[in-house]
mmCIF file of C-alpha atoms in Angstrom:
data_model
loop_
_atom_site.group_PDB
_atom_site.id
_atom_site.type_symbol
_atom_site.label_atom_id
_atom_site.label_comp_id
_atom_site.label_asym_id
_atom_site.label_seq_id
_atom_site.Cartn_x
_atom_site.Cartn_y
_atom_site.Cartn_z
ATOM 1 C CA MET A 44 48.150 -3.057 -57.192
ATOM 2 C CA GLN A 45 45.799 -0.203 -56.401
ATOM 3 C CA PRO A 46 42.448 -1.099 -54.787
ATOM 4 C CA PRO A 47 39.428 -0.773 -57.098
ATOM 5 C CA ARG A 48 37.532 2.467 -57.033
ATOM 6 C CA PRO A 49 34.755 2.367 -54.411
ATOM 7 C CA ALA A 50 31.288 1.962 -55.796
ATOM 8 C CA PRO A 51 29.197 5.141 -55.664
ATOM 9 C CA ALA A 52 26.968 5.244 -52.623
ATOM 10 C CA SER A 53 23.870 5.102 -54.812
ATOM 11 C CA ASN A 54 25.117 1.803 -56.257
ATOM 12 C CA ARG A 55 25.700 -0.033 -52.968
ATOM 13 C CA ARG A 56 22.534 -2.003 -53.646
ATOM 14 C CA THR A 57 21.155 -1.535 -57.127
ATOM 15 C CA SER A 58 17.569 -1.855 -58.266
ATOM 16 C CA ARG A 59 16.295 -4.756 -60.301
ATOM 17 C CA LEU A 60 17.742 -4.851 -63.837
ATOM 18 C CA PRO A 61 17.026 -6.916 -66.956
ATOM 19 C CA ARG A 62 19.244 -9.998 -67.017
ATOM 20 C CA GLY A 63 21.477 -8.730 -69.828
ATOM 21 C CA ALA A 64 22.008 -5.363 -68.170
ATOM 22 C CA ARG A 65 22.761 -7.021 -64.831
ATOM 23 C CA ARG A 66 25.306 -9.335 -66.441
ATOM 24 C CA LEU A 67 27.039 -6.369 -68.065
ATOM 25 C CA GLN A 68 27.091 -4.517 -64.742
ATOM 26 C CA LEU A 69 28.667 -7.524 -63.021
ATOM 27 C CA LEU A 70 31.297 -7.890 -65.731
ATOM 28 C CA ARG A 71 32.299 -4.242 -65.403
ATOM 29 C CA ALA A 72 32.550 -4.562 -61.634
ATOM 30 C CA ALA A 73 34.594 -7.747 -61.955
ATOM 31 C CA GLN A 74 36.914 -6.040 -64.423
ATOM 32 C CA ASP A 75 37.643 -3.271 -61.926
ATOM 33 C CA VAL A 76 38.444 -5.799 -59.207
ATOM 34 C CA PHE A 77 40.474 -8.228 -61.333
ATOM 35 C CA VAL A 78 42.554 -5.445 -62.891
ATOM 36 C CA ALA A 79 43.293 -3.950 -59.479
ATOM 37 C CA GLN A 80 43.887 -7.152 -57.518
ATOM 38 C CA GLY A 81 44.574 -9.930 -60.000
ATOM 39 C CA PHE A 82 42.607 -13.161 -60.151
ATOM 40 C CA HIS A 83 44.037 -14.857 -57.090
ATOM 41 C CA ALA A 84 43.637 -11.956 -54.674
ATOM 42 C CA ALA A 85 40.148 -10.987 -55.862
ATOM 43 C CA ALA A 86 37.132 -12.320 -53.995
ATOM 44 C CA MET A 87 33.524 -12.681 -55.076
ATOM 45 C CA ASP A 88 32.627 -10.537 -52.052
ATOM 46 C CA ASP A 89 34.724 -7.718 -53.531
ATOM 47 C CA ILE A 90 33.003 -8.037 -56.898
ATOM 48 C CA ALA A 91 29.506 -8.145 -55.406
ATOM 49 C CA ASP A 92 30.278 -5.086 -53.286
ATOM 50 C CA ARG A 93 31.725 -3.251 -56.274
ATOM 51 C CA ALA A 94 28.580 -4.025 -58.299
ATOM 52 C CA GLY A 95 26.280 -3.107 -55.417
ATOM 53 C CA VAL A 96 24.573 -6.511 -55.349
ATOM 54 C CA SER A 97 24.384 -9.439 -52.963
ATOM 55 C CA LYS A 98 26.538 -12.515 -53.544
ATOM 56 C CA PRO A 99 23.471 -14.649 -54.386
ATOM 57 C CA VAL A 100 22.696 -12.260 -57.256
ATOM 58 C CA LEU A 101 26.284 -12.593 -58.495
ATOM 59 C CA TYR A 102 26.081 -16.385 -58.346
ATOM 60 C CA GLN A 103 22.824 -16.359 -60.299
ATOM 61 C CA HIS A 104 24.850 -15.157 -63.283
ATOM 62 C CA PHE A 105 28.246 -16.769 -62.725
ATOM 63 C CA PRO A 106 28.798 -20.029 -60.833
ATOM 64 C CA GLY A 107 32.245 -18.977 -59.650
ATOM 65 C CA LYS A 108 35.130 -16.540 -59.852
ATOM 66 C CA ARG A 109 36.918 -18.492 -62.577
ATOM 67 C CA GLU A 110 33.841 -18.541 -64.847
ATOM 68 C CA LEU A 111 33.459 -14.805 -64.363
ATOM 69 C CA TYR A 112 37.094 -14.248 -65.254
ATOM 70 C CA LEU A 113 36.833 -16.419 -68.385
ATOM 71 C CA ALA A 114 33.733 -14.540 -69.542
ATOM 72 C CA LEU A 115 35.585 -11.241 -69.188
ATOM 73 C CA LEU A 116 38.617 -12.604 -70.980
ATOM 74 C CA GLU A 117 36.504 -13.851 -73.906
ATOM 75 C CA GLU A 118 34.898 -10.429 -74.213
ATOM 76 C CA HIS A 119 38.143 -8.493 -74.361
ATOM 77 C CA VAL A 120 40.050 -10.941 -76.543
ATOM 78 C CA SER A 121 37.192 -10.696 -79.034
ATOM 79 C CA GLU A 122 37.293 -6.912 -78.800
ATOM 80 C CA LEU A 123 40.973 -6.842 -79.748
ATOM 81 C CA GLY A 124 40.383 -9.232 -82.630
ATOM 82 C CA ASP A 125 37.536 -7.063 -83.906
ATOM 83 C CA ARG A 126 39.738 -3.956 -83.749
ATOM 84 C CA VAL A 127 42.456 -5.622 -85.807
ATOM 85 C CA ALA A 128 40.010 -7.108 -88.320
ATOM 86 C CA GLU A 129 38.398 -3.697 -88.789
ATOM 87 C CA ALA A 130 41.821 -2.154 -89.446
ATOM 88 C CA MET A 131 42.572 -4.794 -92.064
ATOM 89 C CA GLY A 132 39.196 -4.556 -93.779
ATOM 90 C CA GLY A 133 38.738 -0.800 -93.613
ATOM 91 C CA THR A 134 41.054 0.091 -96.505
ATOM 92 C CA ASP A 135 42.911 -1.362 -99.489
ATOM 93 C CA ASP A 136 45.956 0.767 -98.729
ATOM 94 C CA ASN A 137 48.497 -1.507 -97.080
ATOM 95 C CA ARG A 138 50.420 1.322 -95.449
ATOM 96 C CA ALA A 139 47.167 2.406 -93.822
ATOM 97 C CA ARG A 140 46.481 -1.197 -92.800
ATOM 98 C CA VAL A 141 49.787 -1.390 -90.939
ATOM 99 C CA ASP A 142 49.032 1.906 -89.242
ATOM 100 C CA GLY A 143 45.561 0.631 -88.354
ATOM 101 C CA ALA A 144 46.852 -2.651 -86.947
ATOM 102 C CA VAL A 145 49.372 -0.888 -84.722
ATOM 103 C CA GLY A 146 46.748 1.663 -83.745
ATOM 104 C CA ALA A 147 44.321 -1.119 -82.804
ATOM 105 C CA TYR A 148 46.763 -2.399 -80.188
ATOM 106 C CA PHE A 149 47.475 1.089 -78.863
ATOM 107 C CA ASP A 150 43.776 1.863 -78.551
ATOM 108 C CA PHE A 151 43.005 -1.449 -76.887
ATOM 109 C CA ILE A 152 45.803 -0.995 -74.362
ATOM 110 C CA ASP A 153 44.906 2.656 -73.732
ATOM 111 C CA ALA A 154 41.183 1.959 -73.293
ATOM 112 C CA GLU A 155 39.453 2.915 -70.068
ATOM 113 C CA GLY A 156 39.412 0.126 -67.527
ATOM 114 C CA GLU A 157 42.806 -1.371 -68.462
ATOM 115 C CA ALA A 158 41.237 -4.636 -69.622
ATOM 116 C CA PHE A 159 44.433 -5.341 -71.571
ATOM 117 C CA ARG A 160 45.974 -6.433 -68.271
ATOM 118 C CA LEU A 161 43.614 -9.411 -68.207
ATOM 119 C CA VAL A 162 44.760 -10.423 -71.696
ATOM 120 C CA PHE A 163 48.494 -9.708 -71.556
ATOM 121 C CA GLU A 164 49.356 -9.685 -67.835
ATOM 122 C CA SER A 165 47.043 -12.287 -66.311
ATOM 123 C CA ASP A 166 48.183 -14.059 -63.156
ATOM 124 C CA LEU A 167 46.163 -17.035 -64.399
ATOM 125 C CA ARG A 168 48.074 -17.718 -67.619
ATOM 126 C CA ASN A 169 48.953 -21.229 -66.455
ATOM 127 C CA ASP A 170 45.270 -22.134 -66.541
ATOM 128 C CA ALA A 171 44.625 -24.154 -69.707
ATOM 129 C CA ASP A 172 41.348 -22.407 -70.519
ATOM 130 C CA VAL A 173 42.837 -18.952 -70.029
ATOM 131 C CA ARG A 174 45.792 -19.838 -72.207
ATOM 132 C CA ALA A 175 43.500 -21.258 -74.888
ATOM 133 C CA ILE A 176 41.360 -18.102 -75.003
ATOM 134 C CA VAL A 177 44.393 -15.801 -75.200
ATOM 135 C CA ASP A 178 46.094 -17.994 -77.821
ATOM 136 C CA ARG A 179 42.911 -18.109 -79.884
ATOM 137 C CA GLY A 180 42.604 -14.334 -79.769
ATOM 138 C CA THR A 181 46.245 -13.801 -80.634
ATOM 139 C CA GLY A 182 45.907 -16.263 -83.478
ATOM 140 C CA ALA A 183 42.886 -14.430 -84.883
ATOM 141 C CA CYS A 184 44.824 -11.154 -84.947
ATOM 142 C CA VAL A 185 47.863 -12.764 -86.541
ATOM 143 C CA GLU A 186 45.765 -14.546 -89.162
ATOM 144 C CA ALA A 187 43.886 -11.379 -90.135
ATOM 145 C CA ILE A 188 47.174 -9.567 -90.760
ATOM 146 C CA ALA A 189 48.847 -12.579 -92.385
ATOM 147 C CA GLU A 190 46.071 -12.846 -94.959
ATOM 148 C CA VAL A 191 46.805 -9.312 -96.138
ATOM 149 C CA ILE A 192 50.575 -9.883 -96.136
ATOM 150 C CA ALA A 193 50.231 -13.073 -98.164
ATOM 151 C CA ALA A 194 47.920 -11.448 -100.696
ATOM 152 C CA ASP A 195 50.180 -8.429 -101.113
ATOM 153 C CA THR A 196 53.615 -10.058 -101.123
ATOM 154 C CA GLY A 197 52.981 -13.567 -102.355
ATOM 155 C CA ALA A 198 54.547 -14.975 -99.187
ATOM 156 C CA ASP A 199 53.494 -18.527 -98.383
ATOM 157 C CA PRO A 200 51.139 -18.979 -95.402
ATOM 158 C CA GLU A 201 53.791 -19.881 -92.819
ATOM 159 C CA ARG A 202 56.018 -16.938 -93.699
ATOM 160 C CA ALA A 203 53.061 -14.581 -93.771
ATOM 161 C CA LEU A 204 52.014 -15.788 -90.313
ATOM 162 C CA LEU A 205 55.541 -15.283 -89.009
ATOM 163 C CA LEU A 206 55.660 -11.744 -90.355
ATOM 164 C CA ALA A 207 52.218 -11.005 -88.924
ATOM 165 C CA SER A 208 53.222 -12.326 -85.502
ATOM 166 C CA GLY A 209 56.186 -9.970 -85.588
ATOM 167 C CA LEU A 210 53.887 -7.033 -86.293
ATOM 168 C CA THR A 211 51.479 -7.926 -83.492
ATOM 169 C CA GLY A 212 54.362 -8.431 -81.083
ATOM 170 C CA LEU A 213 55.834 -5.062 -82.001
ATOM 171 C CA ALA A 214 52.462 -3.362 -81.574
ATOM 172 C CA GLU A 215 51.645 -4.965 -78.228
ATOM 173 C CA THR A 216 55.077 -4.459 -76.651
ATOM 174 C CA SER A 217 55.474 -0.877 -77.813
ATOM 175 C CA ALA A 218 51.945 0.065 -76.710
ATOM 176 C CA ARG A 219 52.521 -1.360 -73.232
ATOM 177 C CA TRP A 220 55.866 0.454 -73.029
ATOM 178 C CA TRP A 221 54.243 3.706 -74.140
ATOM 179 C CA LEU A 222 51.227 3.631 -71.829
ATOM 180 C CA PRO A 223 52.896 4.911 -68.625
ATOM 181 C CA ARG A 224 54.887 7.414 -70.713
ATOM 182 C CA LYS A 225 52.109 8.745 -72.915
ATOM 183 C CA GLY A 226 52.476 12.204 -71.462
ATOM 184 C CA THR A 227 55.776 12.526 -73.315
ATOM 185 C CA VAL A 228 54.744 11.038 -76.678
ATOM 186 C CA SER A 229 51.235 11.374 -78.083
ATOM 187 C CA ARG A 230 49.262 8.349 -79.167
ATOM 188 C CA ASP A 231 49.293 9.414 -82.822
ATOM 189 C CA GLU A 232 53.045 10.040 -82.848
ATOM 190 C CA ALA A 233 53.738 6.727 -81.128
ATOM 191 C CA VAL A 234 51.571 4.811 -83.612
ATOM 192 C CA SER A 235 53.190 6.648 -86.514
ATOM 193 C CA LEU A 236 56.686 5.816 -85.281
ATOM 194 C CA MET A 237 55.979 2.131 -84.741
ATOM 195 C CA SER A 238 53.984 1.638 -87.934
ATOM 196 C CA ALA A 239 56.766 3.347 -89.906
ATOM 197 C CA LEU A 240 59.242 0.892 -88.406
ATOM 198 C CA ALA A 241 57.025 -2.062 -89.325
ATOM 199 C CA TRP A 242 56.244 -0.727 -92.800
ATOM 200 C CA ARG A 243 59.901 -0.363 -93.702
ATOM 201 C CA GLY A 244 60.257 -4.080 -93.167
ATOM 202 C CA ILE A 245 57.020 -5.349 -94.695
ATOM 203 C CA SER A 246 57.139 -3.056 -97.725
ATOM 204 C CA GLY A 247 60.548 -4.454 -98.618
ATOM 205 C CA PHE A 248 59.060 -7.800 -99.565
ATOM 206 C CA PRO A 249 58.265 -8.346 -103.244
ATOM 207 C CA ARG A 250 54.731 -7.533 -104.294
ATOM 208 C CA VAL A 251 52.680 -10.397 -105.686
ATOM 209 C CA GLU A 252 52.449 -8.673 -109.077
ATOM 210 C CA SER A 253 56.198 -9.166 -109.571
ATOM 211 C CA ASP A 254 55.746 -12.962 -109.532
ATOM 212 C CA GLN A 255 58.438 -13.192 -106.887
ATOM 213 C CA HIS A 256 58.039 -15.112 -103.674
ATOM 214 C CA VAL A 257 59.662 -14.802 -100.297
#
């Protein structure tokens, strides 16, 4: 992994900040270090140096490296869930919803800071708390999409959840595949291609108005 970007000289030791602003600063610094080094190789010294604070200041906000990592993970898992929920609630057009759901994953994975690596590529996935946070976030995304699928197709809850998990898996895997190749395919074209693939499958299920069920 590449080392984190060095902190600007002016940030080597930062001035006093309100508690909320300081916490946010520490989270951003920790994200840089964890993404670059992984959880196990990262040290609190690295994070404090990146943030331009002393270790005692860092420990005032987070009792340890694991707690800092979990706080970051919660933040970004929630962010992905919010993106997907917004895509589902932003329109009544189901074709647009599929496009929005796929786009939510592409935008999350393409976001500055590469926080997606903490969610999808963590070297701490065997930790029960990490796994629970990621599973909860994945479940929230799947459930948001499944609700729309069930309402539109009449599929029972388990089948709707299965279909939704397929869509989220397609979106995540294709976005991660695309990221290092995005110079050859634009974001919009990639989302269009993958959402068209998903839509061809989902749109083939009977609509609820036809009184048919999967």
